[in-house]
Short mmCIF file of C-alpha atoms in Angstrom, two decimals:
data_model
loop_
_atom_site.label_atom_id
_atom_site.label_comp_id
_atom_site.label_asym_id
_atom_site.label_seq_id
_atom_site.Cartn_x
_atom_site.Cartn_y
_atom_site.Cartn_z
CA UNK A 161 0.18 -0.12 0.06
CA UNK A 162 1.64 3.28 -0.95
CA UNK A 163 0.50 6.64 -2.47
CA UNK A 164 0.59 7.23 -6.19
CA UNK A 165 -0.64 11.04 -6.18
CA UNK A 166 -2.77 13.51 -4.53
CA UNK A 167 -5.62 15.55 -5.70
CA UNK A 168 -3.99 18.88 -4.56
CA UNK A 169 -2.70 20.78 -7.49
CA UNK A 170 0.05 23.61 -6.60
CA UNK A 171 0.03 27.24 -8.15
CA UNK A 172 3.75 27.35 -9.20
CA UNK A 173 6.16 25.41 -10.56
CA UNK A 174 8.07 23.32 -7.85
CA UNK A 175 11.53 23.94 -8.90
CA UNK A 176 13.30 23.21 -5.44
CA UNK A 177 11.23 19.94 -5.29
CA UNK A 178 12.57 19.03 -8.88
CA UNK A 179 16.03 20.01 -8.08
CA UNK A 180 16.32 17.93 -4.84
CA UNK A 181 14.93 14.70 -6.98
CA UNK A 182 17.47 15.52 -9.37
CA UNK A 183 20.46 15.88 -6.80
CA UNK A 184 19.37 12.35 -5.20
CA UNK A 185 19.01 10.72 -8.32
CA UNK A 186 22.43 11.95 -9.65
CA UNK A 187 24.20 11.14 -6.47
CA UNK A 188 22.61 7.65 -6.55
CA UNK A 189 23.62 7.08 -9.94
CA UNK A 190 27.41 8.32 -9.63
CA UNK A 191 27.75 6.02 -6.65
CA UNK A 192 26.13 2.81 -8.41
CA UNK A 193 29.66 1.26 -8.95
CA UNK A 194 30.49 1.04 -5.26
CA UNK A 195 27.58 -1.46 -4.88
CA UNK A 196 30.35 -4.22 -6.09
CA UNK A 197 32.98 -3.12 -3.78
CA UNK A 198 31.66 -3.41 -0.03
CA UNK A 199 34.89 -2.05 0.95
CA UNK A 200 34.67 1.11 -1.14
CA UNK A 201 31.04 1.61 -0.17
CA UNK A 202 31.75 1.37 3.64
CA UNK A 203 34.35 3.91 2.99
CA UNK A 204 31.99 5.91 1.04
CA UNK A 205 29.25 5.56 4.02
CA UNK A 206 32.03 7.07 6.62
CA UNK A 207 32.55 9.96 4.97
CA UNK A 208 28.79 10.88 3.89
CA UNK A 209 26.46 8.74 5.90
CA UNK A 210 25.69 10.06 9.39
CA UNK A 211 27.32 7.58 11.92
CA UNK A 212 25.95 8.26 15.66
CA UNK A 213 29.12 6.77 16.92
CA UNK A 214 31.43 9.15 15.14
CA UNK A 215 29.21 12.11 16.06
CA UNK A 216 29.65 11.10 19.90
CA UNK A 217 33.36 11.66 19.08
CA UNK A 218 33.11 14.80 17.61
CA UNK A 219 33.73 13.58 14.16
CA UNK A 220 31.20 12.87 11.16
CA UNK A 221 28.98 16.16 11.72
CA UNK A 222 28.83 16.82 8.07
CA UNK A 223 26.92 13.51 7.74
CA UNK A 224 23.71 15.08 9.23
CA UNK A 225 23.56 17.33 5.71
CA UNK A 226 25.39 14.73 3.38
CA UNK A 227 23.08 11.62 4.49
CA UNK A 228 20.04 13.37 3.37
CA UNK A 229 21.38 12.90 -0.47
CA UNK A 230 22.75 9.24 -0.23
CA UNK A 231 20.37 5.83 -0.69
CA UNK A 232 21.09 2.45 -0.05
CA UNK A 233 19.49 0.90 -3.04
CA UNK A 234 17.07 1.65 -6.13
CA UNK A 235 13.81 0.81 -4.27
CA UNK A 236 15.04 3.11 -1.22
CA UNK A 237 15.61 5.96 -3.83
CA UNK A 238 12.51 5.21 -5.66
CA UNK A 239 10.03 5.39 -2.80
CA UNK A 240 11.50 8.45 -0.94
CA UNK A 241 11.38 10.53 -4.44
CA UNK A 242 7.82 9.22 -4.85
CA UNK A 243 6.67 11.00 -1.46
CA UNK A 244 8.75 13.76 -2.37
CA UNK A 245 7.15 14.21 -5.43
CA UNK A 246 3.69 13.91 -4.18
CA UNK A 247 3.68 16.22 -1.43
CA UNK A 248 6.87 18.49 -1.80
CA UNK A 249 4.99 20.67 -4.32
CA UNK A 250 2.24 22.20 -2.01
CA UNK A 251 4.52 23.00 0.80
CA UNK A 252 6.94 24.65 -1.76
CA UNK A 253 3.97 26.26 -2.92
CA UNK A 254 3.25 27.57 0.50
CA UNK A 255 6.59 28.42 1.76
CA UNK A 256 8.02 29.78 -1.43
CA UNK A 257 11.10 28.13 -2.98
CA UNK A 258 13.70 29.67 -0.58
CA UNK A 259 11.51 28.80 2.47
CA UNK A 260 10.83 25.44 1.52
CA UNK A 261 14.64 24.66 0.94
CA UNK A 262 15.52 25.96 4.33
CA UNK A 263 12.14 23.82 5.66
CA UNK A 264 13.31 20.43 4.13
CA UNK A 265 17.13 20.95 5.40
CA UNK A 266 16.15 21.84 8.71
CA UNK A 267 13.62 18.71 9.04
CA UNK A 268 16.30 16.46 7.67
CA UNK A 269 18.72 17.98 10.50
CA UNK A 270 16.01 17.08 13.00
CA UNK A 271 15.66 13.56 11.59
CA UNK A 272 19.54 12.92 11.89
CA UNK A 273 19.23 14.45 15.75
CA UNK A 274 16.13 12.13 16.43
CA UNK A 275 18.26 9.20 15.02
CA UNK A 276 21.45 9.93 17.01
CA UNK A 277 19.37 10.89 20.46
CA UNK A 278 17.93 7.18 20.13
CA UNK A 279 21.13 5.58 19.92
CA UNK A 280 24.46 7.78 20.07
CA UNK A 281 26.75 4.81 20.15
CA UNK A 282 25.29 3.13 16.91
CA UNK A 283 28.08 2.39 14.39
CA UNK A 284 25.25 1.91 11.52
CA UNK A 285 25.39 4.18 8.95
CA UNK A 286 22.06 6.20 8.30
CA UNK A 287 21.41 7.44 4.56
CA UNK A 288 18.47 8.35 2.72
CA UNK A 289 16.06 11.36 2.38
CA UNK A 290 13.18 10.20 4.41
CA UNK A 291 13.68 12.06 7.50
CA UNK A 292 13.53 15.13 5.46
CA UNK A 293 10.45 14.06 3.43
CA UNK A 294 9.01 13.03 6.71
CA UNK A 295 9.00 16.67 7.58
CA UNK A 296 7.25 17.42 4.24
CA UNK A 297 4.64 14.98 5.35
CA UNK A 298 4.11 16.65 8.94
CA UNK A 299 3.60 20.13 7.12
CA UNK A 300 1.05 18.65 4.48
CA UNK A 301 -0.75 17.12 7.33
CA UNK A 302 -0.86 20.39 9.31
CA UNK A 303 -2.12 22.38 6.18
CA UNK A 304 -4.20 19.86 4.20
CA UNK A 305 -5.43 17.40 6.42
CA UNK A 306 -8.38 16.10 4.48
CA UNK A 307 -6.90 16.58 0.91
CA UNK A 308 -7.52 13.23 -0.96
CA UNK A 309 -4.53 11.11 -1.89
CA UNK A 310 -5.04 8.06 -4.07
CA UNK A 311 -3.31 4.96 -2.51
CA UNK A 312 -2.43 1.90 -4.94
CA UNK A 313 -3.17 -1.50 -2.89
CA UNK A 314 -1.64 -4.72 -4.07
CA UNK A 315 -3.15 -7.69 -2.82
CA UNK A 316 -1.11 -10.69 -4.69
CA UNK A 317 -2.95 -10.15 -8.29
CA UNK A 318 -5.64 -7.51 -6.83
CA UNK A 319 -4.39 -3.96 -7.89
CA UNK A 320 -6.77 -1.24 -6.67
CA UNK A 321 -6.55 2.47 -6.36
CA UNK A 322 -8.71 4.07 -3.57
CA UNK A 323 -8.64 7.66 -2.46
CA UNK A 324 -7.95 8.41 1.38
CA UNK A 325 -8.01 11.58 3.37
CA UNK A 326 -4.38 12.71 3.89
CA UNK A 327 -4.74 12.61 7.55
CA UNK A 328 -5.45 9.00 7.74
CA UNK A 329 -2.56 8.12 5.56
CA UNK A 330 -0.10 10.27 7.26
CA UNK A 331 -1.34 9.47 10.89
CA UNK A 332 -1.15 5.88 10.27
CA UNK A 333 2.37 6.23 8.57
CA UNK A 334 3.43 8.14 11.87
CA UNK A 335 1.93 5.86 13.95
CA UNK A 336 3.97 2.74 12.35
CA UNK A 337 7.31 4.75 12.87
CA UNK A 338 6.39 5.35 16.51
CA UNK A 339 5.55 1.44 16.74
CA UNK A 340 8.63 0.51 14.98
CA UNK A 341 10.99 2.66 17.15
CA UNK A 342 9.84 1.09 20.12
CA UNK A 343 9.62 -2.29 19.13
CA UNK A 344 13.00 -2.49 17.00
CA UNK A 345 16.26 -2.11 18.62
CA UNK A 346 18.02 0.97 17.16
CA UNK A 347 21.64 -1.00 16.99
CA UNK A 348 19.99 -3.78 14.64
CA UNK A 349 19.82 -1.48 11.35
CA UNK A 350 16.84 -1.71 8.86
CA UNK A 351 14.33 1.35 8.79
CA UNK A 352 15.55 4.59 10.93
CA UNK A 353 12.12 5.27 12.52
CA UNK A 354 13.26 7.65 15.08
CA UNK A 355 14.86 9.63 12.38
CA UNK A 356 11.20 9.49 10.16
CA UNK A 357 9.48 10.56 13.62
CA UNK A 358 11.94 13.53 14.53
CA UNK A 359 11.46 14.57 10.98
CA UNK A 360 7.56 14.58 10.99
CA UNK A 361 7.42 16.03 14.44
CA UNK A 362 9.94 19.02 13.15
CA UNK A 363 7.94 19.42 9.85
CA UNK A 364 4.44 19.87 11.95
CA UNK A 365 6.49 22.73 14.08
CA UNK A 366 7.98 24.27 11.50
CA UNK A 367 4.93 24.60 9.63
CA UNK A 368 2.85 26.34 12.30
CA UNK A 369 4.02 29.71 11.42
CA UNK A 370 2.53 29.32 8.07
CA UNK A 371 -0.60 27.65 9.33
CA UNK A 372 -1.14 30.53 11.85
CA UNK A 373 -0.33 33.19 9.03
CA UNK A 374 -3.36 31.32 6.98
CA UNK A 375 -5.52 31.81 10.02
CA UNK A 376 -4.73 28.55 12.13
CA UNK A 377 -8.16 27.02 13.31
CA UNK A 378 -9.78 29.67 11.50
CA UNK A 379 -8.37 28.61 8.44
CA UNK A 380 -9.29 24.99 8.88
CA UNK A 381 -12.95 26.57 9.79
CA UNK A 382 -12.94 28.05 6.31
CA UNK A 383 -11.53 25.13 4.21
CA UNK A 384 -12.89 22.03 6.61
CA UNK A 385 -9.21 20.73 6.10
CA UNK A 386 -9.50 20.71 2.32
CA UNK A 387 -6.91 22.44 0.19
CA UNK A 388 -8.23 26.09 -0.31
CA UNK A 389 -8.60 25.49 -4.28
CA UNK A 390 -10.39 23.06 -6.45
CA UNK A 391 -9.15 19.81 -6.22
CA UNK A 392 -7.37 18.07 -9.25
CA UNK A 393 -9.89 15.17 -10.73
CA UNK A 394 -8.44 11.91 -12.24
CA UNK A 395 -10.83 9.44 -13.98
CA UNK A 396 -10.04 6.17 -16.05
CA UNK A 397 -11.32 6.39 -19.72
CA UNK A 398 -12.17 3.63 -22.11
CA UNK A 399 -9.66 2.87 -24.69
CA UNK A 400 -10.10 3.99 -28.15
CA UNK A 401 -8.61 0.67 -29.62
CA UNK A 402 -11.34 -0.90 -31.73
CA UNK A 403 -12.40 -4.32 -30.40
CA UNK A 404 -11.78 -7.28 -32.76
CA UNK A 405 -14.65 -9.68 -32.83
CA UNK A 406 -13.69 -13.52 -31.86
CA UNK A 407 -14.03 -15.70 -34.98
CA UNK A 408 -15.64 -19.02 -34.54
CA UNK A 409 -13.81 -22.04 -35.70
CA UNK A 410 -16.38 -24.57 -37.15
CA UNK A 411 -16.08 -27.95 -38.15
CA UNK A 412 -15.62 -26.36 -42.21
CA UNK A 413 -13.27 -23.48 -40.86
CA UNK A 414 -10.03 -22.30 -42.11
CA UNK A 415 -8.27 -24.85 -40.31
CA UNK A 416 -9.85 -27.80 -42.02
CA UNK A 417 -12.75 -30.02 -41.47
CA UNK A 418 -13.05 -31.53 -37.75
CA UNK A 419 -10.02 -29.16 -36.42
CA UNK A 420 -10.75 -26.71 -33.66
#
């Protein structure tokens, strides 16, 4: 189950969102060859990932920033960029290009700090933009709690797209991070749950001034939690390819008598 689009069009071209996606993809492609050399990969992570144990010793502080642009695999990158593409344009529309860039970096820093506080002695490198993107999701929840988001659900061979209010999707996602953070030891690697939670909370807090400028609770009263503009509508249309009727093959058909 994952989102594929929202019904919340932005009013301006999200240049910063596109630039962030381009930078993340470029860094991933530039380091693709390291996957075949574990020693070189770990050396790269030591220089550019966030390693809490190094930070505790006063080293590797640059990893709080550089780790936001490093990913551990193609699916890791693709999932993060999908979330950024869906939710980033609306927050950039509200905050402006420069404001959104600063907001994104601040959310990413808060995410790294959250993971560091959870286990400052961990030697496991933390990489990925998901902490910063979690901040974008937190801001989206505050500003557009009832914006519709289309979710693709895959159950074995069943594929179905259903629309959900953003608050259900994002609250469920945040709850999963909290549950995962308490149920999974931080020193075993895997998902950086506390980075996600820290980034999400930071995103909500950093978006409060924008929300208050819009009117705070009065803004919700006017919009009822929906975006303050007409939503995008999507519909599935029938194909224009003509249908060819099935031909019957009887006993005297083109394949000869008695053959089917």
